Amino acid sequence: MSKQLETKFNEILFKNPVVPASGTFGFGREYEAYYDLEKLGGLCSKGLTLAPQSGNTGIRLWETPAGLMNSIGLENPGIDAFIENEWPHLKSLDTVTIVNVGGKDEESYLKAIEKLNAIDVKLIELNISCPNVKAGGMAYGMTAETAGDITKKVVAISNHPVMVKLSPNGDSVAEIAVACEASGAQGISLINTIQGMAIDYKKKVVVFDNLYAGLSGPAVKPIALRMTHQVCQAVNIPIMAMGGISTWEDALEFIMAGATCIQIGTMNFINPLAPIEIIEGLEVYCEKEGLSNISEIRGIV
Amino acid sequence: MSKQLETKFNEILFKNPVVPASGTFGFGREYEAYYDLEKLGGLCSKGLTLAPQSGNTGIRLWETPAGLMNSIGLENPGIDAFIENEWPHLKSLDTVTIVNVGGKDEESYLKAIEKLNAIDVKLIELNISCPNVKAGGMAYGMTAETAGDITKKVVAISNHPVMVKLSPNGDSVAEIAVACEASGAQGISLINTIQGMAIDYKKKVVVFDNLYAGLSGPAVKPIALRMTHQVCQAVNIPIMAMGGISTWEDALEFIMAGATCIQIGTMNFINPLAPIEIIEGLEVYCEKEGLSNISEIRGIV
Amino acid sequence: MAIIQSNEFVSPGICKMTVAFTGAVLPGQFFMLRAWDKDPLLSRPISVHDYEDGKLTFLYQVVGKGTEILSCLKAQSEVTLQGPLGNGFPQIVGDLCVVGGGIGIAPLYYLMKDYKKKNPHGNCRVYLGFRDSSYCVESFNAIADEVNLNIGGIITDQLKVAASEVVVTCGPEVMMKSVAKVTPAENQVYVSMEAHMACGIGACLGCTCATKYGNKKVCQDGPVFLSGEVFYV
Amino acid sequence: MAIIQSNEFVSPGICKMTVAFTGAVLPGQFFMLRAWDKDPLLSRPISVHDYEDGKLTFLYQVVGKGTEILSCLKAQSEVTLQGPLGNGFPQIVGDLCVVGGGIGIAPLYYLMKDYKKKNPHGNCRVYLGFRDSSYCVESFNAIADEVNLNIGGIITDQLKVAASEVVVTCGPEVMMKSVAKVTPAENQVYVSMEAHMACGIGACLGCTCATKYGNKKVCQDGPVFLSGEVFYV
Ligand SMILES: Cc1cc2nc3c(=O)[nH]c(=O)nc-3n(C[C@H](O)[C@H](O)[C@H](O)COP(=O)(O)OP(=O)(O)OC[C@H]3O[C@@H](n4cnc5c(N)ncnc54)[C@H](O)[C@@H]3O)c2cc1C
Ligand SMILES: Cc1cc2nc3c(=O)[nH]c(=O)nc-3n(C[C@H](O)[C@H](O)[C@H](O)COP(=O)(O)OP(=O)(O)OC[C@H]3O[C@@H](n4cnc5c(N)ncnc54)[C@H](O)[C@@H]3O)c2cc1C
Ligand SMILES: Cc1cc2nc3c(=O)[nH]c(=O)nc-3n(C[C@H](O)[C@H](O)[C@H](O)COP(=O)(O)O)c2cc1C
Ligand SMILES: Cc1cc2nc3c(=O)[nH]c(=O)nc-3n(C[C@H](O)[C@H](O)[C@H](O)COP(=O)(O)O)c2cc1C
Ligand code: FES
Ligand code: FES
């Protein structure tokens, strides 16, 4: 493999900047039938919480024009089960495993982080932005103050670097990012899903038991790209950007806007090979443009 | 025409709740080749400012998945030219003409409103949410405080009822709506376009001279519907909702979420007959459901 | 990518598509199909209706945009397949009684055929219920030992399950529930569940179904479940 | 909705579509075309290449998703047309000199044909420039009094305009600009402009073009302008 896509996210070396996004990739196993996970720059775990969660009731998925709404509600086996059942396999892979952590209050965040201190995770993605459950932490992600506050506490006890995943649903993302940086965050990821609503007009009811749900997919790309650009202009820590990326061209645009790595979410469902095709597309691009490393076009616009 | 779609927006009687949105319908003339404008519930003028404006330079339109980005920048002939050239025709129509007003500062808003006091407008749409120019007033639309402040001043001098058009790009729309209501707004319209960004990766440049631009069209519908629902829950004044409505089913969902009227924007470009088809679809729906008036399903979810 | 060999309406709103495919395919499994770019966004889960000699057949009802596009595809054009996915029906031990409602009959044909092949002396009885008009009944007639047809009525009014039979049902959830209810507790009843799906492979947790033993994924742990597992309340 | 009579590639990447249409259509006008639901979202502006006896012809280059979909449409299928739109070329008084670059030749054929019909004794000279390979040259040959072909070079190197001629040019903006530049100031030069369009009818202000006389809408006030009006700086 060529080194043109090698990317450093602070001290962490990614083979390439492409990372499947939390909640869209399980713990990777399902995609092993499609390709070798070690081809990926990294991968991000399903959002984990201290205790197991069974997620939301009712319809969890709804299609919209070029978008997908989900109300999974952070169904997950809990940190302990993750460490026992999934971590040994993930650890054995030669790719960067990122662990995504949600919480319902300060205590549950901190306890989860403490447990993760016991294992050799390269990067934590602190999810303060899941719109689908209280335990998703979106309440923390809505203002710079609350986001900065939880970040500071988590960073203080974490043995691992912490990247904070921002919500597009609250105050200015740039302000929130600045607060997270000031509180010691080593990176920012964005965007989580955008809060939306669906109504089943035939049944005259709201589609989701949880009233609102999170919108992702190509529909949100222009918004995600704008927020990525705003945050890249505002902070000096590296950004892992996502939101509607479906082709290598999309990925490139986020990198041109300043992102260090990019994540692929919804597109995994549409084409399980999407991350690999994006990696290949970026490789060909570097070749054609004569770039010795993709970083040469980072932040170019 | 049947009365099933007759809708009262405060004291103003609309034949039906369907209104082409500001900036997507010129001053109506272009669509007269396609249908009789008097079939519409109302229509909304292009955003007007005190002085004529030539709008933004460079590319003004960019397609995204199920969406359209625009950076028109409030190109308009100014209030005086509007009153002279367009108003006589609009006034003669048996439909509710709404005049959309933007401004760059308090003075320009207030002067524009004063000039409109001279003509017999039924409803003013106060645009504090155009993301594409300073003069679009988005700065006013970002916080409850600034929105409430300008609303109060405008309402104080306006002879006509004022509906405030909210931005989806700032603080919680519900909070802003509450502030506008408290400041005397007689209605709320939402959403204006969502700020997004486009990059031309081939040219390695930002597409729009103005950096960011406004996203509209089907892609934004879930977000617009959620915001409409939030605002309808928060205030008691009527709501005129929009954002990605492309069929009568979409229109119905916004009404079920609590909207009194709905506006059709981008869809006018895709199918010039869209508003008429939506009116017809809603009529058939009322018939089939045995509703004596569409209001019976308003806010049903 | 698979090449479509034929794709035709067999009844108003009901289409049958045959594509070239090789590999192991179990009755009750499904594929994710797409033949469009981003509108609609997701692929559509469709069960295996028949599989033989490199020919895979789907039977599907046109209900919305995705199935509409599928129904317009011409022979020789391409469709993107992902699969086979899901667990499929178990090996049936004993006699077989299948109960299908509407388009729910789709996966039952291949099941029955496969059962008859593996159990030449086994008995296979079929109940098919339709709202307005029936389709594909001849193909069931050709293989089953008994076919009961019901149009416009309630299929479970007729249903009588023998002690030797394993029951397999697919159709509207209310129908499957009532099949489970009228079947003696001693008989095993397998149901094929539906859910809105995004990934189809167990990664998104969008198709979760609450069961007696906790959440299960319809796409990966199912779509086939023992009725007692999913209809437990 | 219009029925497609034929739709075929006439050269790699260049397609010609004929549809049934009746009504008045001027050379230089265009239609908004679509044959898809929401992906892409907008219709695509395509100029009239020819119009005769209820047959409307488009000549278009496949450059992206929209034109790709158009190029796959089969005869007898439907395409949605909105138009004719725009001002079209003016009535030419005097002789005619047309200068087309690449797919910019599309609207010039109907213009030339129409001119020859109305001015049987008028002189019509044609310059056609292509980057790699030429197309549709025969059809120009059949009508024009003189055709100059240039492949891979710069067309304006050859261009010589007579005092009696009105110049009409369509192609890349740089080409049109240099046509305007090398043409004596006494000759009128008309150019056909392009812009990203949403509505095509003057309602969105998305296609605005700055002119000597202020903003003009390419779709409604154009696409044809006097060169001095748009290339004024
Ligand atoms: C495992 C599995 C196997 C299936 N096998 C078959 C089959 O063999 N033949 C067949 O005709 N259908 C089958 N279905 C149902 C089929 O997937 C849906 O009818 C199809 O996805 C509808 O897509 P559409 O775009 O045409 O309609 P849409 O416009 O997407 O939807 C039309 C209606 O169908 C509902 N719907 C959408 N997706 C699903 C879904 N995944 N499950 C249930 N309802 C849905 C929508 O809520 C809506 O009411 C199966 C579903 C599953 C989960
Ligand atoms: C009045 C007018 C008449 C035209 N007549 C013809 C014609 O007769 N034959 C022909 O082949 N083409 C013509 N065009 C250009 C044609 O409209 C575009 O090539 C087409 O819209 C591209 O659509 P797409 O989906 O295939 O490509 P996209 O993927 O949308 O775009 C491919 C490339 O084309 C650019 N593009 C998109 N839309 C336009 C546009 N409206 N104008 C210029 N560039 C655009 C994009 O920026 C991109 O670089 C005309 C354009 C206008 C404005
Ligand atoms: C089904 C689904 C589940 C998700 N679960 C999580 C999660 O557990 N934790 C999290 O931080 N983000 C979660 N997300 C958000 C994605 O990681 C990503 O931020 C979002 O989908 C935007 O990217 P995309 O447009 O590429 O999908 C989920 C998204 C989807 C569609
Ligand atoms: C080309 C264009 C121009 C617009 N101009 C204005 C404007 O002048 N004033 C305004 O308040 N909104 C303007 N809007 C916003 C629309 O009125 C509407 O709020 C938005 O497009 C969302 O609705 P839609 O998704 O149905 O298009 C414009 C939108 C578009 C696409
Ligand atoms: S559809 Fe994604 S887990 Fe079942
Ligand atoms: S394309 Fe809308 S004004 Fe020209």
Coordinates of N, CA and C in Angstrom, one line a residue, chain D residues 87-166:
Chain D
N87 N -35.2 34.1 -25.2 CA -35.6 35.0 -26.3 C -35.3 34.4 -27.7
G88 N -34.3 33.6 -27.9 CA -33.9 33.1 -29.2 C -33.1 34.2 -29.9
F89 N -32.5 33.8 -31.1 CA -31.8 34.7 -31.9 C -32.7 35.7 -32.6
P90 N -32.2 36.9 -32.8 CA -33.0 37.9 -33.5 C -33.1 37.5 -35.0
Q91 N -34.0 38.2 -35.7 CA -34.1 38.0 -37.2 C -32.8 38.6 -37.7
I92 N -32.1 37.9 -38.5 CA -30.8 38.4 -39.1 C -31.1 39.2 -40.3
V93 N -30.5 40.4 -40.3 CA -30.6 41.2 -41.5 C -29.2 41.3 -42.1
G94 N -29.1 40.8 -43.3 CA -27.8 40.8 -44.0 C -27.3 39.4 -44.1
D95 N -26.0 39.2 -44.2 CA -25.5 37.8 -44.3 C -25.2 37.3 -42.9
L96 N -25.0 35.9 -42.8 CA -24.9 35.3 -41.5 C -23.5 34.6 -41.4
C97 N -22.9 34.8 -40.3 CA -21.6 34.0 -40.1 C -21.8 33.4 -38.7
V98 N -21.9 32.0 -38.6 CA -22.0 31.4 -37.3 C -20.7 30.7 -36.9
V99 N -20.4 30.8 -35.6 CA -19.2 30.3 -35.1 C -19.5 29.4 -33.9
G100 N -19.3 28.1 -34.0 CA -19.7 27.2 -33.0 C -18.5 26.5 -32.4
G101 N -18.5 26.3 -31.1 CA -17.4 25.5 -30.5 C -17.9 24.3 -29.8
G102 N -17.5 23.1 -30.1 CA -18.0 21.9 -29.4 C -19.5 21.8 -29.4
I103 N -20.1 21.5 -28.3 CA -21.5 21.3 -28.2 C -22.2 22.6 -28.5
G104 N -21.5 23.7 -28.4 CA -22.1 25.0 -28.7 C -22.7 25.1 -30.1
I105 N -22.3 24.1 -31.0 CA -22.9 24.1 -32.3 C -24.4 23.8 -32.3
A106 N -24.9 23.2 -31.2 CA -26.2 22.7 -31.1 C -27.3 23.7 -31.6
P107 N -27.3 24.9 -31.0 CA -28.4 25.8 -31.4 C -28.2 26.4 -32.8
L108 N -27.0 26.3 -33.3 CA -26.6 27.1 -34.6 C -27.2 26.4 -35.8
Y109 N -27.5 25.1 -35.7 CA -28.0 24.5 -36.9 C -29.4 25.0 -37.3
Y110 N -30.3 25.0 -36.3 CA -31.7 25.5 -36.5 C -31.6 26.9 -36.9
L111 N -30.7 27.7 -36.3 CA -30.6 29.1 -36.7 C -30.3 29.2 -38.2
M112 N -29.3 28.5 -38.6 CA -28.8 28.5 -40.0 C -30.0 28.1 -41.0
K113 N -30.6 27.0 -40.6 CA -31.7 26.5 -41.5 C -32.8 27.5 -41.6
D114 N -33.2 28.1 -40.5 CA -34.2 29.1 -40.5 C -33.8 30.3 -41.3
Y115 N -32.6 30.7 -41.1 CA -32.1 31.9 -41.9 C -32.2 31.6 -43.4
K116 N -31.7 30.4 -43.8 CA -31.7 30.1 -45.2 C -33.1 30.0 -45.8
K117 N -34.0 29.6 -45.0 CA -35.4 29.5 -45.4 C -36.0 30.9 -45.6
K118 N -35.7 31.8 -44.7 CA -36.2 33.1 -44.8 C -35.4 34.0 -45.7
N119 N -34.2 33.7 -45.9 CA -33.3 34.5 -46.8 C -32.7 33.6 -47.9
P120 N -33.4 33.1 -48.8 CA -32.9 32.2 -49.8 C -31.6 32.7 -50.5
H121 N -31.5 34.1 -50.6 CA -30.4 34.6 -51.3 C -29.3 35.1 -50.4
G122 N -29.6 35.0 -49.1 CA -28.6 35.4 -48.1 C -27.4 34.4 -48.1
N123 N -26.2 34.9 -47.7 CA -25.1 34.1 -47.6 C -24.8 33.6 -46.2
C124 N -24.6 32.4 -46.0 CA -24.3 31.9 -44.7 C -23.1 31.1 -44.6
R125 N -22.1 31.6 -43.8 CA -20.8 30.9 -43.6 C -20.8 30.4 -42.2
V126 N -20.1 29.2 -42.1 CA -20.0 28.5 -40.8 C -18.6 28.2 -40.4
Y127 N -18.3 28.5 -39.1 CA -17.0 28.0 -38.5 C -17.4 27.0 -37.4
L128 N -16.8 25.8 -37.5 CA -17.1 24.9 -36.4 C -15.7 24.4 -35.8
G129 N -15.6 24.5 -34.5 CA -14.4 24.1 -33.9 C -14.6 22.9 -32.9
F130 N -13.8 22.0 -32.9 CA -13.9 20.8 -32.0 C -12.6 20.5 -31.4
R131 N -12.6 20.0 -30.2 CA -11.3 19.7 -29.5 C -10.7 18.4 -30.1
D132 N -11.5 17.3 -30.1 CA -10.9 16.1 -30.6 C -11.5 15.6 -32.0
S133 N -12.8 15.4 -31.9 CA -13.4 14.8 -33.1 C -14.7 15.6 -33.4
S134 N -15.0 15.7 -34.7 CA -16.2 16.5 -35.1 C -17.4 15.7 -35.2
Y135 N -18.6 16.4 -35.2 CA -19.8 15.7 -35.4 C -20.8 16.7 -36.0
C136 N -21.8 16.1 -36.7 CA -22.9 16.9 -37.3 C -22.4 17.9 -38.4
V137 N -21.2 17.7 -38.8 CA -20.6 18.7 -39.8 C -21.4 18.5 -41.2
E138 N -21.7 17.3 -41.5 CA -22.5 17.1 -42.8 C -23.8 17.9 -42.8
S139 N -24.5 17.9 -41.7 CA -25.7 18.7 -41.7 C -25.5 20.2 -42.0
F140 N -24.4 20.7 -41.4 CA -24.1 22.1 -41.7 C -23.7 22.2 -43.2
N141 N -22.9 21.3 -43.7 CA -22.4 21.3 -45.1 C -23.6 21.3 -46.0
A142 N -24.7 20.6 -45.7 CA -25.8 20.5 -46.6 C -26.5 21.8 -46.8
I143 N -26.4 22.8 -45.9 CA -27.1 24.0 -46.0 C -26.3 25.2 -46.2
A144 N -25.1 25.3 -45.5 CA -24.3 26.5 -45.5 C -23.6 26.7 -46.8
D145 N -23.3 28.0 -47.1 CA -22.6 28.3 -48.3 C -21.1 28.0 -48.2
E146 N -20.6 28.0 -46.9 CA -19.2 27.7 -46.7 C -19.1 27.1 -45.3
V147 N -18.3 26.1 -45.1 CA -18.1 25.5 -43.8 C -16.6 25.4 -43.5
N148 N -16.2 26.0 -42.4 CA -14.7 25.9 -42.0 C -14.7 25.1 -40.8
L149 N -13.8 24.0 -40.9 CA -13.8 23.1 -39.8 C -12.4 23.2 -39.1
N150 N -12.4 23.2 -37.8 CA -11.1 23.3 -37.1 C -11.2 22.2 -36.0
I151 N -10.2 21.3 -36.0 CA -10.1 20.4 -34.9 C -8.8 20.5 -34.1
G152 N -9.0 20.8 -32.8 CA -7.8 20.8 -32.0 C -7.1 22.2 -32.0
G153 N -7.6 23.1 -32.9 CA -6.9 24.4 -32.9 C -7.7 25.5 -32.3
I154 N -7.4 26.7 -32.7 CA -8.1 27.9 -32.2 C -8.9 28.5 -33.3
I155 N -10.2 28.4 -33.2 CA -11.0 28.7 -34.4 C -10.9 30.2 -34.8
T156 N -10.7 31.0 -33.9 CA -10.6 32.5 -34.2 C -9.3 32.8 -35.0
D157 N -8.4 31.9 -35.1 CA -7.2 32.1 -35.9 C -7.6 32.2 -37.4
Q158 N -8.7 31.4 -37.7 CA -9.1 31.4 -39.1 C -10.1 32.4 -39.5
L159 N -10.9 32.9 -38.4 CA -12.1 33.6 -38.6 C -11.9 35.0 -39.3
K160 N -12.6 35.2 -40.4 CA -12.6 36.5 -41.1 C -14.0 36.9 -41.3
V161 N -14.4 38.0 -40.8 CA -15.8 38.4 -40.9 C -16.0 39.5 -42.0
A162 N -16.9 39.3 -42.8 CA -17.2 40.3 -43.9 C -18.1 41.4 -43.3
A163 N -18.0 42.6 -44.0 CA -18.8 43.7 -43.5 C -20.3 43.5 -43.5
S164 N -20.7 42.6 -44.4 CA -22.2 42.4 -44.6 C -22.7 41.4 -43.5
E165 N -21.8 40.8 -42.7 CA -22.3 39.7 -41.9 C -22.7 40.1 -40.5
V166 N -23.7 39.4 -40.0 CA -24.0 39.3 -38.6 C -23.4 38.1 -38.1

